[in-house]
């Protein structure tokens, strides 16, 4: 149970709106940058590809957990990525009900090709923020996230 709310209920209300507004704007901006780069992937597809790039072959459940997406959403994304030949599904040798997903050669290439686009978008999003600002932002967002466990 929270020990105290911010001094103003209006501040709490507005801050929730600001978080939601900013998250949506960032998603729209990153999607636009990928579209301008003719990436042929969405930002949600990028997030799944990034999870596979950093974590290697994983089950759908592991991808969902790592990307904070529900299983049906991950399934739809994986179907699209598989159609684009960016990922492949392989039977899990330890569990016949599961499969492991891994990046294909084209998937690794897509990551390499689009990483500069994503890095430039991040630089634009965070421009004007100092290292101290970023540390504070991360600390505060982590605090809000932890409060909701």
PDB file of C-alpha atoms in Angstrom:
ATOM      1  CA  UNK A   1       0.000   0.000   0.000  1.00  0.00           C
ATOM      2  CA  UNK A   2       1.428   3.408  -0.908  1.00  0.00           C
ATOM      3  CA  UNK A   3       2.527   5.478   2.041  1.00  0.00           C
ATOM      4  CA  UNK A   4       1.392   8.750   0.510  1.00  0.00           C
ATOM      5  CA  UNK A   5       0.153  10.137  -2.764  1.00  0.00           C
ATOM      6  CA  UNK A   6       1.775  13.169  -4.344  1.00  0.00           C
ATOM      7  CA  UNK A   7       0.644  16.416  -2.712  1.00  0.00           C
ATOM      8  CA  UNK A   8      -1.755  17.146  -5.507  1.00  0.00           C
ATOM      9  CA  UNK A   9      -4.184  14.595  -6.864  1.00  0.00           C
ATOM     10  CA  UNK A  10      -4.175  16.653 -10.036  1.00  0.00           C
ATOM     11  CA  UNK A  11      -0.396  16.177 -10.305  1.00  0.00           C
ATOM     12  CA  UNK A  12      -0.842  12.416 -10.045  1.00  0.00           C
ATOM     13  CA  UNK A  13      -3.594  12.506 -12.659  1.00  0.00           C
ATOM     14  CA  UNK A  14      -1.560  14.652 -15.032  1.00  0.00           C
ATOM     15  CA  UNK A  15       1.623  12.603 -14.593  1.00  0.00           C
ATOM     16  CA  UNK A  16      -0.212   9.433 -15.657  1.00  0.00           C
ATOM     17  CA  UNK A  17      -1.455  11.253 -18.733  1.00  0.00           C
ATOM     18  CA  UNK A  18       2.056  12.524 -19.483  1.00  0.00           C
ATOM     19  CA  UNK A  19       3.515   9.011 -19.249  1.00  0.00           C
ATOM     20  CA  UNK A  20       0.861   7.624 -21.597  1.00  0.00           C
ATOM     21  CA  UNK A  21       1.166  10.552 -24.016  1.00  0.00           C
ATOM     22  CA  UNK A  22       4.957  10.264 -24.131  1.00  0.00           C
ATOM     23  CA  UNK A  23       4.925   6.488 -24.625  1.00  0.00           C
ATOM     24  CA  UNK A  24       2.489   6.835 -27.528  1.00  0.00           C
ATOM     25  CA  UNK A  25       4.461   9.674 -29.119  1.00  0.00           C
ATOM     26  CA  UNK A  26       7.695   7.684 -28.858  1.00  0.00           C
ATOM     27  CA  UNK A  27       6.086   4.621 -30.441  1.00  0.00           C
ATOM     28  CA  UNK A  28       4.658   6.741 -33.276  1.00  0.00           C
ATOM     29  CA  UNK A  29       7.989   8.487 -33.829  1.00  0.00           C
ATOM     30  CA  UNK A  30      10.014   5.264 -33.906  1.00  0.00           C
ATOM     31  CA  UNK A  31       7.469   3.694 -36.247  1.00  0.00           C
ATOM     32  CA  UNK A  32       7.723   6.722 -38.563  1.00  0.00           C
ATOM     33  CA  UNK A  33      11.518   6.469 -38.593  1.00  0.00           C
ATOM     34  CA  UNK A  34      11.352   2.782 -39.538  1.00  0.00           C
ATOM     35  CA  UNK A  35       8.820   3.611 -42.258  1.00  0.00           C
ATOM     36  CA  UNK A  36      11.054   6.377 -43.666  1.00  0.00           C
ATOM     37  CA  UNK A  37      13.934   3.893 -43.736  1.00  0.00           C
ATOM     38  CA  UNK A  38      11.760   1.427 -45.711  1.00  0.00           C
ATOM     39  CA  UNK A  39      12.402  -1.128 -42.949  1.00  0.00           C
ATOM     40  CA  UNK A  40       9.248  -3.134 -43.689  1.00  0.00           C
ATOM     41  CA  UNK A  41       8.889  -3.790 -39.945  1.00  0.00           C
ATOM     42  CA  UNK A  42       6.946  -2.103 -37.176  1.00  0.00           C
ATOM     43  CA  UNK A  43       8.379  -0.923 -33.877  1.00  0.00           C
ATOM     44  CA  UNK A  44       6.709  -3.902 -32.144  1.00  0.00           C
ATOM     45  CA  UNK A  45       8.391  -6.252 -34.604  1.00  0.00           C
ATOM     46  CA  UNK A  46      11.706  -4.471 -33.940  1.00  0.00           C
ATOM     47  CA  UNK A  47      11.277  -5.038 -30.197  1.00  0.00           C
ATOM     48  CA  UNK A  48      10.801  -8.786 -30.746  1.00  0.00           C
ATOM     49  CA  UNK A  49      13.779  -8.934 -33.120  1.00  0.00           C
ATOM     50  CA  UNK A  50      15.870  -7.061 -30.544  1.00  0.00           C
ATOM     51  CA  UNK A  51      14.873  -9.563 -27.834  1.00  0.00           C
ATOM     52  CA  UNK A  52      15.984 -12.423 -30.077  1.00  0.00           C
ATOM     53  CA  UNK A  53      19.199 -10.649 -31.037  1.00  0.00           C
ATOM     54  CA  UNK A  54      20.176 -10.101 -27.419  1.00  0.00           C
ATOM     55  CA  UNK A  55      18.855 -13.367 -25.974  1.00  0.00           C
ATOM     56  CA  UNK A  56      19.339 -15.893 -28.762  1.00  0.00           C
ATOM     57  CA  UNK A  57      16.772 -18.595 -29.481  1.00  0.00           C
ATOM     58  CA  UNK A  58      13.819 -18.352 -27.113  1.00  0.00           C
ATOM     59  CA  UNK A  59      10.351 -19.736 -26.616  1.00  0.00           C
ATOM     60  CA  UNK A  60       7.322 -17.583 -27.363  1.00  0.00           C
ATOM     61  CA  UNK A  61       6.693 -17.368 -23.602  1.00  0.00           C
ATOM     62  CA  UNK A  62      10.207 -16.032 -22.984  1.00  0.00           C
ATOM     63  CA  UNK A  63       9.805 -13.473 -25.775  1.00  0.00           C
ATOM     64  CA  UNK A  64       6.465 -12.333 -24.332  1.00  0.00           C
ATOM     65  CA  UNK A  65       7.962 -11.967 -20.852  1.00  0.00           C
ATOM     66  CA  UNK A  66      11.020 -10.096 -22.111  1.00  0.00           C
ATOM     67  CA  UNK A  67       9.025  -7.695 -24.305  1.00  0.00           C
ATOM     68  CA  UNK A  68       6.095  -7.180 -21.893  1.00  0.00           C
ATOM     69  CA  UNK A  69       3.637  -8.351 -24.548  1.00  0.00           C
ATOM     70  CA  UNK A  70       0.896 -10.941 -24.198  1.00  0.00           C
ATOM     71  CA  UNK A  71       1.230 -14.343 -25.881  1.00  0.00           C
ATOM     72  CA  UNK A  72      -1.391 -13.775 -28.643  1.00  0.00           C
ATOM     73  CA  UNK A  73       0.329 -10.508 -29.636  1.00  0.00           C
ATOM     74  CA  UNK A  74       3.707 -12.229 -29.774  1.00  0.00           C
ATOM     75  CA  UNK A  75       2.210 -15.023 -31.882  1.00  0.00           C
ATOM     76  CA  UNK A  76       0.885 -12.502 -34.428  1.00  0.00           C
ATOM     77  CA  UNK A  77       4.221 -10.683 -34.533  1.00  0.00           C
ATOM     78  CA  UNK A  78       6.137 -13.944 -34.960  1.00  0.00           C
ATOM     79  CA  UNK A  79       3.793 -15.024 -37.764  1.00  0.00           C
ATOM     80  CA  UNK A  80       4.567 -11.789 -39.628  1.00  0.00           C
ATOM     81  CA  UNK A  81       8.294 -12.009 -38.957  1.00  0.00           C
ATOM     82  CA  UNK A  82       8.324 -15.604 -40.155  1.00  0.00           C
ATOM     83  CA  UNK A  83       6.504 -14.596 -43.366  1.00  0.00           C
ATOM     84  CA  UNK A  84       9.236 -11.977 -43.889  1.00  0.00           C
ATOM     85  CA  UNK A  85      11.827 -14.725 -43.296  1.00  0.00           C
ATOM     86  CA  UNK A  86      13.345 -12.790 -40.377  1.00  0.00           C
ATOM     87  CA  UNK A  87      12.741 -15.540 -37.799  1.00  0.00           C
ATOM     88  CA  UNK A  88      12.376 -19.287 -37.822  1.00  0.00           C
ATOM     89  CA  UNK A  89      10.596 -21.594 -35.406  1.00  0.00           C
ATOM     90  CA  UNK A  90      12.229 -24.851 -34.391  1.00  0.00           C
ATOM     91  CA  UNK A  91      10.811 -27.675 -32.308  1.00  0.00           C
ATOM     92  CA  UNK A  92      12.029 -27.643 -28.718  1.00  0.00           C
ATOM     93  CA  UNK A  93      13.881 -30.939 -28.206  1.00  0.00           C
ATOM     94  CA  UNK A  94      12.871 -30.973 -24.516  1.00  0.00           C
ATOM     95  CA  UNK A  95       9.164 -30.196 -24.945  1.00  0.00           C
ATOM     96  CA  UNK A  96       7.121 -31.261 -27.967  1.00  0.00           C
ATOM     97  CA  UNK A  97       4.469 -28.627 -27.169  1.00  0.00           C
ATOM     98  CA  UNK A  98       6.936 -25.755 -27.555  1.00  0.00           C
ATOM     99  CA  UNK A  99       9.172 -24.354 -30.182  1.00  0.00           C
ATOM    100  CA  UNK A 100      12.131 -22.027 -30.061  1.00  0.00           C
ATOM    101  CA  UNK A 101      12.328 -18.912 -32.188  1.00  0.00           C
ATOM    102  CA  UNK A 102      15.591 -17.642 -33.609  1.00  0.00           C
ATOM    103  CA  UNK A 103      16.695 -14.959 -36.011  1.00  0.00           C
ATOM    104  CA  UNK A 104      17.489 -16.008 -39.538  1.00  0.00           C
ATOM    105  CA  UNK A 105      20.441 -14.607 -41.466  1.00  0.00           C
ATOM    106  CA  UNK A 106      18.010 -12.049 -42.931  1.00  0.00           C
ATOM    107  CA  UNK A 107      16.823 -11.243 -39.408  1.00  0.00           C
ATOM    108  CA  UNK A 108      20.366 -10.503 -38.254  1.00  0.00           C
ATOM    109  CA  UNK A 109      20.882  -8.376 -41.369  1.00  0.00           C
ATOM    110  CA  UNK A 110      17.659  -6.444 -40.700  1.00  0.00           C
ATOM    111  CA  UNK A 111      18.909  -5.735 -37.167  1.00  0.00           C
ATOM    112  CA  UNK A 112      22.256  -4.483 -38.485  1.00  0.00           C
ATOM    113  CA  UNK A 113      20.584  -2.357 -41.159  1.00  0.00           C
ATOM    114  CA  UNK A 114      18.025  -0.774 -38.824  1.00  0.00           C
ATOM    115  CA  UNK A 115      20.160  -0.275 -35.720  1.00  0.00           C
ATOM    116  CA  UNK A 116      21.489   3.114 -36.941  1.00  0.00           C
ATOM    117  CA  UNK A 117      17.892   4.239 -37.578  1.00  0.00           C
ATOM    118  CA  UNK A 118      16.867   3.260 -34.051  1.00  0.00           C
ATOM    119  CA  UNK A 119      19.993   4.821 -32.511  1.00  0.00           C
ATOM    120  CA  UNK A 120      19.347   8.114 -34.314  1.00  0.00           C
ATOM    121  CA  UNK A 121      15.718   8.084 -33.199  1.00  0.00           C
ATOM    122  CA  UNK A 122      16.849   7.521 -29.601  1.00  0.00           C
ATOM    123  CA  UNK A 123      19.319  10.392 -29.874  1.00  0.00           C
ATOM    124  CA  UNK A 124      16.540  12.680 -31.081  1.00  0.00           C
ATOM    125  CA  UNK A 125      14.163  11.524 -28.348  1.00  0.00           C
ATOM    126  CA  UNK A 126      16.722  12.130 -25.607  1.00  0.00           C
ATOM    127  CA  UNK A 127      18.298  15.294 -27.065  1.00  0.00           C
ATOM    128  CA  UNK A 128      18.685  18.087 -24.559  1.00  0.00           C
ATOM    129  CA  UNK A 129      18.771  15.693 -21.606  1.00  0.00           C
ATOM    130  CA  UNK A 130      21.952  15.495 -19.573  1.00  0.00           C
ATOM    131  CA  UNK A 131      23.379  12.281 -18.179  1.00  0.00           C
ATOM    132  CA  UNK A 132      22.007  13.372 -14.811  1.00  0.00           C
ATOM    133  CA  UNK A 133      18.560  13.922 -16.362  1.00  0.00           C
ATOM    134  CA  UNK A 134      18.651  10.434 -17.880  1.00  0.00           C
ATOM    135  CA  UNK A 135      19.740   8.881 -14.589  1.00  0.00           C
ATOM    136  CA  UNK A 136      16.878  10.656 -12.817  1.00  0.00           C
ATOM    137  CA  UNK A 137      14.367   9.666 -15.487  1.00  0.00           C
ATOM    138  CA  UNK A 138      15.379   6.009 -15.337  1.00  0.00           C
ATOM    139  CA  UNK A 139      15.373   6.016 -11.536  1.00  0.00           C
ATOM    140  CA  UNK A 140      11.886   7.573 -11.379  1.00  0.00           C
ATOM    141  CA  UNK A 141      10.390   5.297 -14.033  1.00  0.00           C
ATOM    142  CA  UNK A 142      11.919   2.260 -12.322  1.00  0.00           C
ATOM    143  CA  UNK A 143      10.372   3.424  -9.054  1.00  0.00           C
ATOM    144  CA  UNK A 144       6.910   3.721 -10.618  1.00  0.00           C
ATOM    145  CA  UNK A 145       7.353   0.315 -12.259  1.00  0.00           C
ATOM    146  CA  UNK A 146       8.439  -1.300  -8.983  1.00  0.00           C
ATOM    147  CA  UNK A 147       5.502   0.276  -7.148  1.00  0.00           C
ATOM    148  CA  UNK A 148       3.156  -1.645  -9.447  1.00  0.00           C
ATOM    149  CA  UNK A 149       4.532  -5.139  -8.855  1.00  0.00           C
TER     150      UNK A 149
END
